XYZ file of N, CA and C in Angstrom:
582
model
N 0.837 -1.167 0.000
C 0.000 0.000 0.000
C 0.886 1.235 0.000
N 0.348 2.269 -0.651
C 1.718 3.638 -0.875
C 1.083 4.204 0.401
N 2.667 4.778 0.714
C 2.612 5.911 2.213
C 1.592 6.832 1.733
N 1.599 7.661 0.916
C 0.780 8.639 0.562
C -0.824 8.073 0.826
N -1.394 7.231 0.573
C -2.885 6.508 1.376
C -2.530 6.849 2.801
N -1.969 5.746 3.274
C -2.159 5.806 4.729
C -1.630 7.432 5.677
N -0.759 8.315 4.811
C -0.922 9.163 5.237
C -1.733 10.212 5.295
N -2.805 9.741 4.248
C -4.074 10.923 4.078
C -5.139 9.865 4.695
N -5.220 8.699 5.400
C -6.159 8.245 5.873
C -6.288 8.548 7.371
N -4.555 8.680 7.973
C -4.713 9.219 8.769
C -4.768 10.233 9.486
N -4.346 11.106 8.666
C -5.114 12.847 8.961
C -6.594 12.482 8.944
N -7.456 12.114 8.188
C -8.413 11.926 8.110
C -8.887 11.459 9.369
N -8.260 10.301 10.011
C -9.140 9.980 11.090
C -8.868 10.684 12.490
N -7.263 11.652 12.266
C -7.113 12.845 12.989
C -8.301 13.623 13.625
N -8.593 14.231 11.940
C -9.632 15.274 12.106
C -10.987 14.819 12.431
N -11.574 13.465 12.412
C -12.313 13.073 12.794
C -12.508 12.913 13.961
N -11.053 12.726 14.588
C -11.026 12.581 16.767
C -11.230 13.877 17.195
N -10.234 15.053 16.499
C -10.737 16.411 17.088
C -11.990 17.240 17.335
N -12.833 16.288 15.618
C -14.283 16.880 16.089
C -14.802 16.607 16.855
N -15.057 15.090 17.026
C -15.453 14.324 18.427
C -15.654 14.929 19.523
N -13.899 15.500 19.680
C -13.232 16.376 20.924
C -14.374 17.412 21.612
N -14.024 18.021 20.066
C -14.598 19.615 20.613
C -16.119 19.730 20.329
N -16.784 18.018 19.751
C -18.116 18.400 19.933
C -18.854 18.179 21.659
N -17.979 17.637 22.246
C -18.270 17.318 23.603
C -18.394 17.744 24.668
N -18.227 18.906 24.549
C -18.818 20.784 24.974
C -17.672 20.924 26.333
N -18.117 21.876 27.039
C -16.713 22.158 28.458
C -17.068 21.135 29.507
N -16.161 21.020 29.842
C -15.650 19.939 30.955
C -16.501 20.673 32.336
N -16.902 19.389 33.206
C -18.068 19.892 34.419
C -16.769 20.350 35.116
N -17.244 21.310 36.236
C -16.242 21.924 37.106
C -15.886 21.280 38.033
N -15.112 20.970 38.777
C -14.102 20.381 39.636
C -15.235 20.086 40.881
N -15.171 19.082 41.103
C -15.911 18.516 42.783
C -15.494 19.295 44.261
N -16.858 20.114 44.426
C -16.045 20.999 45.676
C -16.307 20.184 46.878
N -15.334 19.877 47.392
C -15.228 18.842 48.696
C -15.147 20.306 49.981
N -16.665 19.685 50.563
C -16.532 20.322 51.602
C -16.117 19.901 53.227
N -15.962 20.685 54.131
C -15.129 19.694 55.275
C -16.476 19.145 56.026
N -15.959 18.236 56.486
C -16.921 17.204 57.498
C -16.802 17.269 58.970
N -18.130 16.681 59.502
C -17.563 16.365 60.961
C -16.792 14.853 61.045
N -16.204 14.506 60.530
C -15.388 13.433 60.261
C -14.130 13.543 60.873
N -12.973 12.980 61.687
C -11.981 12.912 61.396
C -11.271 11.828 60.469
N -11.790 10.665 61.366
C -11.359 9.131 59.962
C -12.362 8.147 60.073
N -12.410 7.485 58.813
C -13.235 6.273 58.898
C -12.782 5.512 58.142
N -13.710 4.181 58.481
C -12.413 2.937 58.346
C -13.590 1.716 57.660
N -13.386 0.871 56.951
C -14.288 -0.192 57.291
C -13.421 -1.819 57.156
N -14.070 -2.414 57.666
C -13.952 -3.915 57.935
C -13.292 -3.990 59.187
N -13.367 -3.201 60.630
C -12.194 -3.297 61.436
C -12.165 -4.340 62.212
N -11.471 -4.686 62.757
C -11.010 -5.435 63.931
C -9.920 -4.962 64.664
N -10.337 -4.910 65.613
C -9.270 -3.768 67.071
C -9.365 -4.770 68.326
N -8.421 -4.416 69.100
C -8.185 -4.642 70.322
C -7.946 -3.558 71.489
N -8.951 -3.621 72.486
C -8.922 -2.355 73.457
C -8.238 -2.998 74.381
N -6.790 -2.388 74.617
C -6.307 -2.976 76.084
C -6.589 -1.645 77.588
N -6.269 -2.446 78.591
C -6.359 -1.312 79.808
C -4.769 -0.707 79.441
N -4.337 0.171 81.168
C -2.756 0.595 81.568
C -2.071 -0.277 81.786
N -2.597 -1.853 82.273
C -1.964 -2.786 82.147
C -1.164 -3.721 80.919
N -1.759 -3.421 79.847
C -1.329 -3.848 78.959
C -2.727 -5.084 78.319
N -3.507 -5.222 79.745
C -4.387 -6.576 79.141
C -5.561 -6.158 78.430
N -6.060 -7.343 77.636
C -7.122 -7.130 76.594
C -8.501 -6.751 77.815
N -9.023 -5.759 77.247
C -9.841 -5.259 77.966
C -11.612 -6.280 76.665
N -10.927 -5.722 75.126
C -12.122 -6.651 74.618
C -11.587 -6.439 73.362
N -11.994 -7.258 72.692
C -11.863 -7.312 70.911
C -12.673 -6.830 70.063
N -13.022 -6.520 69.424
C -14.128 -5.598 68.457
C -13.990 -6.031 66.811
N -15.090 -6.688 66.092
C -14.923 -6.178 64.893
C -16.391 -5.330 64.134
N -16.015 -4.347 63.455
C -17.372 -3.832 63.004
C -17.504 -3.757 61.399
N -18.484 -3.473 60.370
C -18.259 -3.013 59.310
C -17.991 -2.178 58.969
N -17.554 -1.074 60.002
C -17.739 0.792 59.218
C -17.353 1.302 60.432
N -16.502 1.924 61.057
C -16.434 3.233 61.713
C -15.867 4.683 61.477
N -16.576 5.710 62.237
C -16.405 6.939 62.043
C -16.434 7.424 63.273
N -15.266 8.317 63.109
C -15.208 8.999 64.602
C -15.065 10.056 64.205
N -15.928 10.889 65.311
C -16.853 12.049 65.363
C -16.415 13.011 66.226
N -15.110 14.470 65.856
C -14.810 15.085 67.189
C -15.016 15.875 68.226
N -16.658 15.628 67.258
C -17.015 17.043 68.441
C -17.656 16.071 69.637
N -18.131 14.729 69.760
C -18.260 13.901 70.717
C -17.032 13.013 71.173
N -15.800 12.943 69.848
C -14.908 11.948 70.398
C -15.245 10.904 70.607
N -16.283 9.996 69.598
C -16.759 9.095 70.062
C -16.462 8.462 69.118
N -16.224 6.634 68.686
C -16.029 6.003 67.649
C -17.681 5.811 67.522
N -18.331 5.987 66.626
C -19.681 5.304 65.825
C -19.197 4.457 64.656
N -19.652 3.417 65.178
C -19.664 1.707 63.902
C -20.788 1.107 64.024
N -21.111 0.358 62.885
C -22.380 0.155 62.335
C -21.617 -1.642 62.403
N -22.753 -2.763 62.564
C -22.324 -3.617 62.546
C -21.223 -4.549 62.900
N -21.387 -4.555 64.683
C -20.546 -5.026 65.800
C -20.604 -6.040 66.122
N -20.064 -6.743 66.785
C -19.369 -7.771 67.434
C -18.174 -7.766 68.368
N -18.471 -7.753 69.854
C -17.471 -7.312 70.743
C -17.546 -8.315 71.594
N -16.375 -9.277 71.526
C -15.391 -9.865 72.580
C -14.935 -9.438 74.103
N -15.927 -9.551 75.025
C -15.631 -8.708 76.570
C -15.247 -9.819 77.030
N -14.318 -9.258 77.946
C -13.675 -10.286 79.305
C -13.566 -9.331 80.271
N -14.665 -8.622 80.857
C -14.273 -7.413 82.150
C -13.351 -8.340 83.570
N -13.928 -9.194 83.129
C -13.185 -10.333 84.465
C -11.931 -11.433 84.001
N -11.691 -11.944 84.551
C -10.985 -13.296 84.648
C -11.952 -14.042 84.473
N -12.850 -14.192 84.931
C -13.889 -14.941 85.754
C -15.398 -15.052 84.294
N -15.352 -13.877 84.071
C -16.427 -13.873 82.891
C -15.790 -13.161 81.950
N -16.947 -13.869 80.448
C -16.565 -13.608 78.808
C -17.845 -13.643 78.701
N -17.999 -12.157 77.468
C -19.376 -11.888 77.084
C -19.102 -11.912 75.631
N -20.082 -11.814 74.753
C -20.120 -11.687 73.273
C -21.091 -10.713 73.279
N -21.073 -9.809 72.533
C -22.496 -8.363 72.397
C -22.329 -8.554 70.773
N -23.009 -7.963 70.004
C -23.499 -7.845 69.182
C -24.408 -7.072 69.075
N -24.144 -5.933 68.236
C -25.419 -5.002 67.414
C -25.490 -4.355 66.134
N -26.315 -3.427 66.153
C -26.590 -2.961 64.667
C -26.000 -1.671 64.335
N -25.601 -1.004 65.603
C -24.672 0.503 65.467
C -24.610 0.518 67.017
N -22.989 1.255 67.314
C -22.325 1.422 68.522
C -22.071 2.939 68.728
N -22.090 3.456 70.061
C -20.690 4.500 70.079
C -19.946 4.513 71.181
N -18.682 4.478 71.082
C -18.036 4.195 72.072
C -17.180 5.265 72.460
N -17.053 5.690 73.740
C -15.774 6.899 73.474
C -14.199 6.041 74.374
N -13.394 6.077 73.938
C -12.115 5.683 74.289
C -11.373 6.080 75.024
N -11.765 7.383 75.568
C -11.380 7.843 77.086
C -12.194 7.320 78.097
N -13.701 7.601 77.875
C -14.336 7.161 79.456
C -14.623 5.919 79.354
N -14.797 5.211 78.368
C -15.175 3.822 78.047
C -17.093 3.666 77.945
N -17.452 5.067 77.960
C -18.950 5.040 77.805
C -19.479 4.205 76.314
N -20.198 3.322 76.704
C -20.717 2.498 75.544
C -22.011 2.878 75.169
N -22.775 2.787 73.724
C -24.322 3.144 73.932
C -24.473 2.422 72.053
N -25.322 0.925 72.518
C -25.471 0.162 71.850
C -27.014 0.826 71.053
N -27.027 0.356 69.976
C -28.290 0.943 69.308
C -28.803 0.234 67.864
N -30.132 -0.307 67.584
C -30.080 -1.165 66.359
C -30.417 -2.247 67.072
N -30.966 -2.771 68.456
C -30.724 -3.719 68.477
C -29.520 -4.641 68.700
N -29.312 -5.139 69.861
C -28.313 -6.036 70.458
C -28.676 -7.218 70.905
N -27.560 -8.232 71.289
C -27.621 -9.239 71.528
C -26.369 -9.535 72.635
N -26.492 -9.476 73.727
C -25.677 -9.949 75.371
C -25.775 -11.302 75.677
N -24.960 -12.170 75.146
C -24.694 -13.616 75.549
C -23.330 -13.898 76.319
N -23.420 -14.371 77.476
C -22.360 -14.578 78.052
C -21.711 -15.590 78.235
N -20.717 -16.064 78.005
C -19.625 -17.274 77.465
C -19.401 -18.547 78.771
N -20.204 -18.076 79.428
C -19.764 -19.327 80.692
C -18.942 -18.305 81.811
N -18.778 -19.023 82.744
C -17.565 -18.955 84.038
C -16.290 -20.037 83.808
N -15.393 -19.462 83.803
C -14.335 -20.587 83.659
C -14.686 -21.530 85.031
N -14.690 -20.954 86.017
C -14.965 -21.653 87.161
C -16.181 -22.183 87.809
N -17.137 -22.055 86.843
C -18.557 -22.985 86.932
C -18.911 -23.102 86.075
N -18.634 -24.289 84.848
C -18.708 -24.760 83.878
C -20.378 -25.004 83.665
N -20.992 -25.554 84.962
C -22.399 -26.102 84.947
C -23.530 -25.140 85.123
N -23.117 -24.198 84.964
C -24.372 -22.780 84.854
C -24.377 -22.941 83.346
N -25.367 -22.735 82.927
C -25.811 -22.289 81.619
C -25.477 -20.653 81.541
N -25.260 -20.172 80.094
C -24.970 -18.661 79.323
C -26.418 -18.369 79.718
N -26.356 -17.106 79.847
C -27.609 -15.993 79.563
C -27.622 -15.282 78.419
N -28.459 -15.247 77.871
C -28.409 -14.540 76.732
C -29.843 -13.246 76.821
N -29.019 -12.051 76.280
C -30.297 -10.985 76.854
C -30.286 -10.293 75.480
N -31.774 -9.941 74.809
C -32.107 -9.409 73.571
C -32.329 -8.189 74.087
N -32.833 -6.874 72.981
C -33.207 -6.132 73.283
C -32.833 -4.642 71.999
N -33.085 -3.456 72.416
C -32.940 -2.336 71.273
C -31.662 -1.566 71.660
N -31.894 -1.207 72.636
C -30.386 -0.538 73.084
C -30.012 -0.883 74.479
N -28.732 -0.595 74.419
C -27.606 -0.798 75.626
C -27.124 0.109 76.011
N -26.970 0.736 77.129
C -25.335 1.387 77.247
C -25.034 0.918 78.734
N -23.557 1.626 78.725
C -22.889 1.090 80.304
C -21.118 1.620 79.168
N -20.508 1.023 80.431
C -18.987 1.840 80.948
C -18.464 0.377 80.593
N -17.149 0.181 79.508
C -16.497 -0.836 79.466
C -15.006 -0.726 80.402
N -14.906 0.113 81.584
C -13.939 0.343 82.434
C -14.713 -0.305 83.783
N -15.785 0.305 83.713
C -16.579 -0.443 85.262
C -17.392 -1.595 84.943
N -17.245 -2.287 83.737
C -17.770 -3.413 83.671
C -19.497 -3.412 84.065
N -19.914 -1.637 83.804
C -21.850 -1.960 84.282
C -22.315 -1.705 82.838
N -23.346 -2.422 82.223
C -23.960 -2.062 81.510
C -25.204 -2.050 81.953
N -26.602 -1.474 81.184
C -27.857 -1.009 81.674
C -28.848 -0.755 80.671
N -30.377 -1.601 80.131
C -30.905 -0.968 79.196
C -32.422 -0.591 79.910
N -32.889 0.707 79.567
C -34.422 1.388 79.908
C -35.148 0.412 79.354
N -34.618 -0.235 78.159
C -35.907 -0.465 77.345
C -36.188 -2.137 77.012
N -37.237 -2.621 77.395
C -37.668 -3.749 77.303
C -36.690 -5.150 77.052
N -36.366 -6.117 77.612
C -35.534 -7.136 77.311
C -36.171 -8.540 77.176
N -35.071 -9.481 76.462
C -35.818 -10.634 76.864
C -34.512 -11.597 77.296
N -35.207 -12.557 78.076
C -33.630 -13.180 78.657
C -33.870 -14.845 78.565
N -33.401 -15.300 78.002
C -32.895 -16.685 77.760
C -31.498 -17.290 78.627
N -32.074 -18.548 79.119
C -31.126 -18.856 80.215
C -31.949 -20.978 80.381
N -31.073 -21.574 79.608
C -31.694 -22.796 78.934
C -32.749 -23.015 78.971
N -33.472 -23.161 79.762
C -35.277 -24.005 78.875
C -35.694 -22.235 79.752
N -35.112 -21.504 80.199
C -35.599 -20.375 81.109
C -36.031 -19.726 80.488
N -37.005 -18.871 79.797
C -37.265 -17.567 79.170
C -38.032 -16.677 80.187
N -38.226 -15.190 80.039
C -38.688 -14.248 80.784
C -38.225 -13.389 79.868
N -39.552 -12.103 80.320
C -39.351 -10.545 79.961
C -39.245 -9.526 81.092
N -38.477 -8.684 80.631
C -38.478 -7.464 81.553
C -38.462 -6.054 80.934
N -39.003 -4.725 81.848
C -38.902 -3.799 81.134
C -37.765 -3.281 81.131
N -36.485 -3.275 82.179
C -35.512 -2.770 82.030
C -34.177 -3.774 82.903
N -33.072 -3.572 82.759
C -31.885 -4.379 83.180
C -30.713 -3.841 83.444
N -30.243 -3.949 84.426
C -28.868 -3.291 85.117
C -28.074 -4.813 85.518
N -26.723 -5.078 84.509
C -25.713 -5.754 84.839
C -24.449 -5.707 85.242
N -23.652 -5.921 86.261
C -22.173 -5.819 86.572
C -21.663 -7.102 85.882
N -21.101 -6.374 84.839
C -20.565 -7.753 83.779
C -19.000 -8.260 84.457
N -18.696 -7.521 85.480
C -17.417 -7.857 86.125
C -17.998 -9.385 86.767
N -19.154 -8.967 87.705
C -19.089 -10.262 88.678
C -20.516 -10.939 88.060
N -20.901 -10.617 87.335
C -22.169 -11.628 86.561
C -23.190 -11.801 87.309
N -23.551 -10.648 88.192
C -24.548 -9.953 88.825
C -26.008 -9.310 87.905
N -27.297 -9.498 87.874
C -28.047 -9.173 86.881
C -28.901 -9.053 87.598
N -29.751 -7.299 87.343
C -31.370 -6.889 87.896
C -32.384 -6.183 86.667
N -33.257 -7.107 87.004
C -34.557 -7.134 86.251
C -35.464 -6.230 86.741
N -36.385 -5.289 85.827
C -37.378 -4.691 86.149
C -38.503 -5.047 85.947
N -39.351 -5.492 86.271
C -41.165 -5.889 86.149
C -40.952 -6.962 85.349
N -40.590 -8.121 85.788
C -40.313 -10.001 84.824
C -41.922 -10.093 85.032
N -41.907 -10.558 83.565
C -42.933 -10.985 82.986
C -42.860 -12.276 82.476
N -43.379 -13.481 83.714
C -42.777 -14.392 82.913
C -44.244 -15.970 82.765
N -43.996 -16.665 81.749
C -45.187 -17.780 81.216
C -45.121 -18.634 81.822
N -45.873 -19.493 83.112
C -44.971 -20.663 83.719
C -46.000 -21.891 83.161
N -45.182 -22.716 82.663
C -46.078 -23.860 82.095
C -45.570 -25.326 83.193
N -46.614 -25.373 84.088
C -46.541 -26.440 84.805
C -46.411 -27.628 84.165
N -45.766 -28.993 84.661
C -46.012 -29.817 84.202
C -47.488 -30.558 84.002
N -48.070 -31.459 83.563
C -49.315 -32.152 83.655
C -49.489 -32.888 84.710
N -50.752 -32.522 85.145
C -50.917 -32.979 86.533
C -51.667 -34.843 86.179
N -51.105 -35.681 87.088
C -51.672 -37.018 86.842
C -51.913 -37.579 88.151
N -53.329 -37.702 88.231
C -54.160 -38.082 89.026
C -53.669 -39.597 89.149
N -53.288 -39.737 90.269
C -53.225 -41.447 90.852
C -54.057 -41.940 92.280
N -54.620 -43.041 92.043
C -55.185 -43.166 93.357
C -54.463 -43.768 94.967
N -55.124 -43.297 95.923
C -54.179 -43.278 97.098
C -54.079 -44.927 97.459
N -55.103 -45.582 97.485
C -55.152 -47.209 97.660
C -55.525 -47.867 96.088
């Protein structure tokens, strides 16, 4: 094929890209990023909170956090927290959004939670409690948590409701407000005396 073709074919398809170009009118203006109440956010985390001692105070993983400075608080959406306030007791929590602040250790569960507690190393033969409910809060330094609002508590064939709950997750101490609970007697069977 002679140079002279391919060099007028490709001016040709030159001038064909430039029209393209400049039929595609001005460019949108630059994305104005404005500032946030944000400092950082993170997702998929998994952390470890230790005390001054050095020991694991609890493990955490969430889908999303953002910390917020005018409260200083971490907010994460989709939790799962590993407590050991004791030697003695291990809790599992679970909810649907947290905030935690990392100085006072103020917790305030929200979305719905789930408080199941892992046993006693040293009384294997108690059954876990497990406590439902909408929100939580309490202090992960003083080991109290506390919810206003309606619970339900599972504790093996045990169920009951209450309207509110104050726990010392240190010593596995638990108070109920107004238990509301179903008692299904066994069946009574009539036998005769002679």
């Amino acid at each position: 094929m002679n140079t002279r073709v391919l060099i007028v074919l490709a001016l040709i398809i030159a001038g064909i890209a430039g029209w393209f170009f400049q039929q595609q009118g001005d460019v949108t203006p630059p994305v104005n990023i404005e500032s946030t109440d944000v400092d950082y956010e993170a997702t998929d985390i998994k952390a470890v909170q230790t005390n001054d001692q050095g020991e694991t105070e609890y493990e955490l993983t969430a889908d999303s956090l953002t910390h917020n400075p005018e409260t200083n608080e971490d907010e994460m959406s989709g939790i799962t927290m590993n407590w050991e306030p004791s030697p003695e007791q291990r809790y599992r929590i679970q909810a649907g959004s947290a905030a935690i602040s990392q100085e006072t250790g103020e917790l305030s569960l929200s979305g719905g939670f789930t408080l199941v507690s892992e046993g006693n190393k040293d009384k294997p033969d108690v059954e876990p409690i497990k406590v439902t409910g909408s929100a939580l809060k309490g202090n992960t330094k003083s080991g109290k948590v506390y919810s206003e609002a309606p619970v339900k508590i599972e504790q093996g064939m045990n169920r009951f409701e209450a309207s509110s709950m104050t726990a010392n997750l240190e010593t596995g101490e638990y108070e109920f407000g107004q238990v509301a609970v179903d008692f299904m007697p066994a069946d009574r069977k009539d036998k005769a005396l002679f």
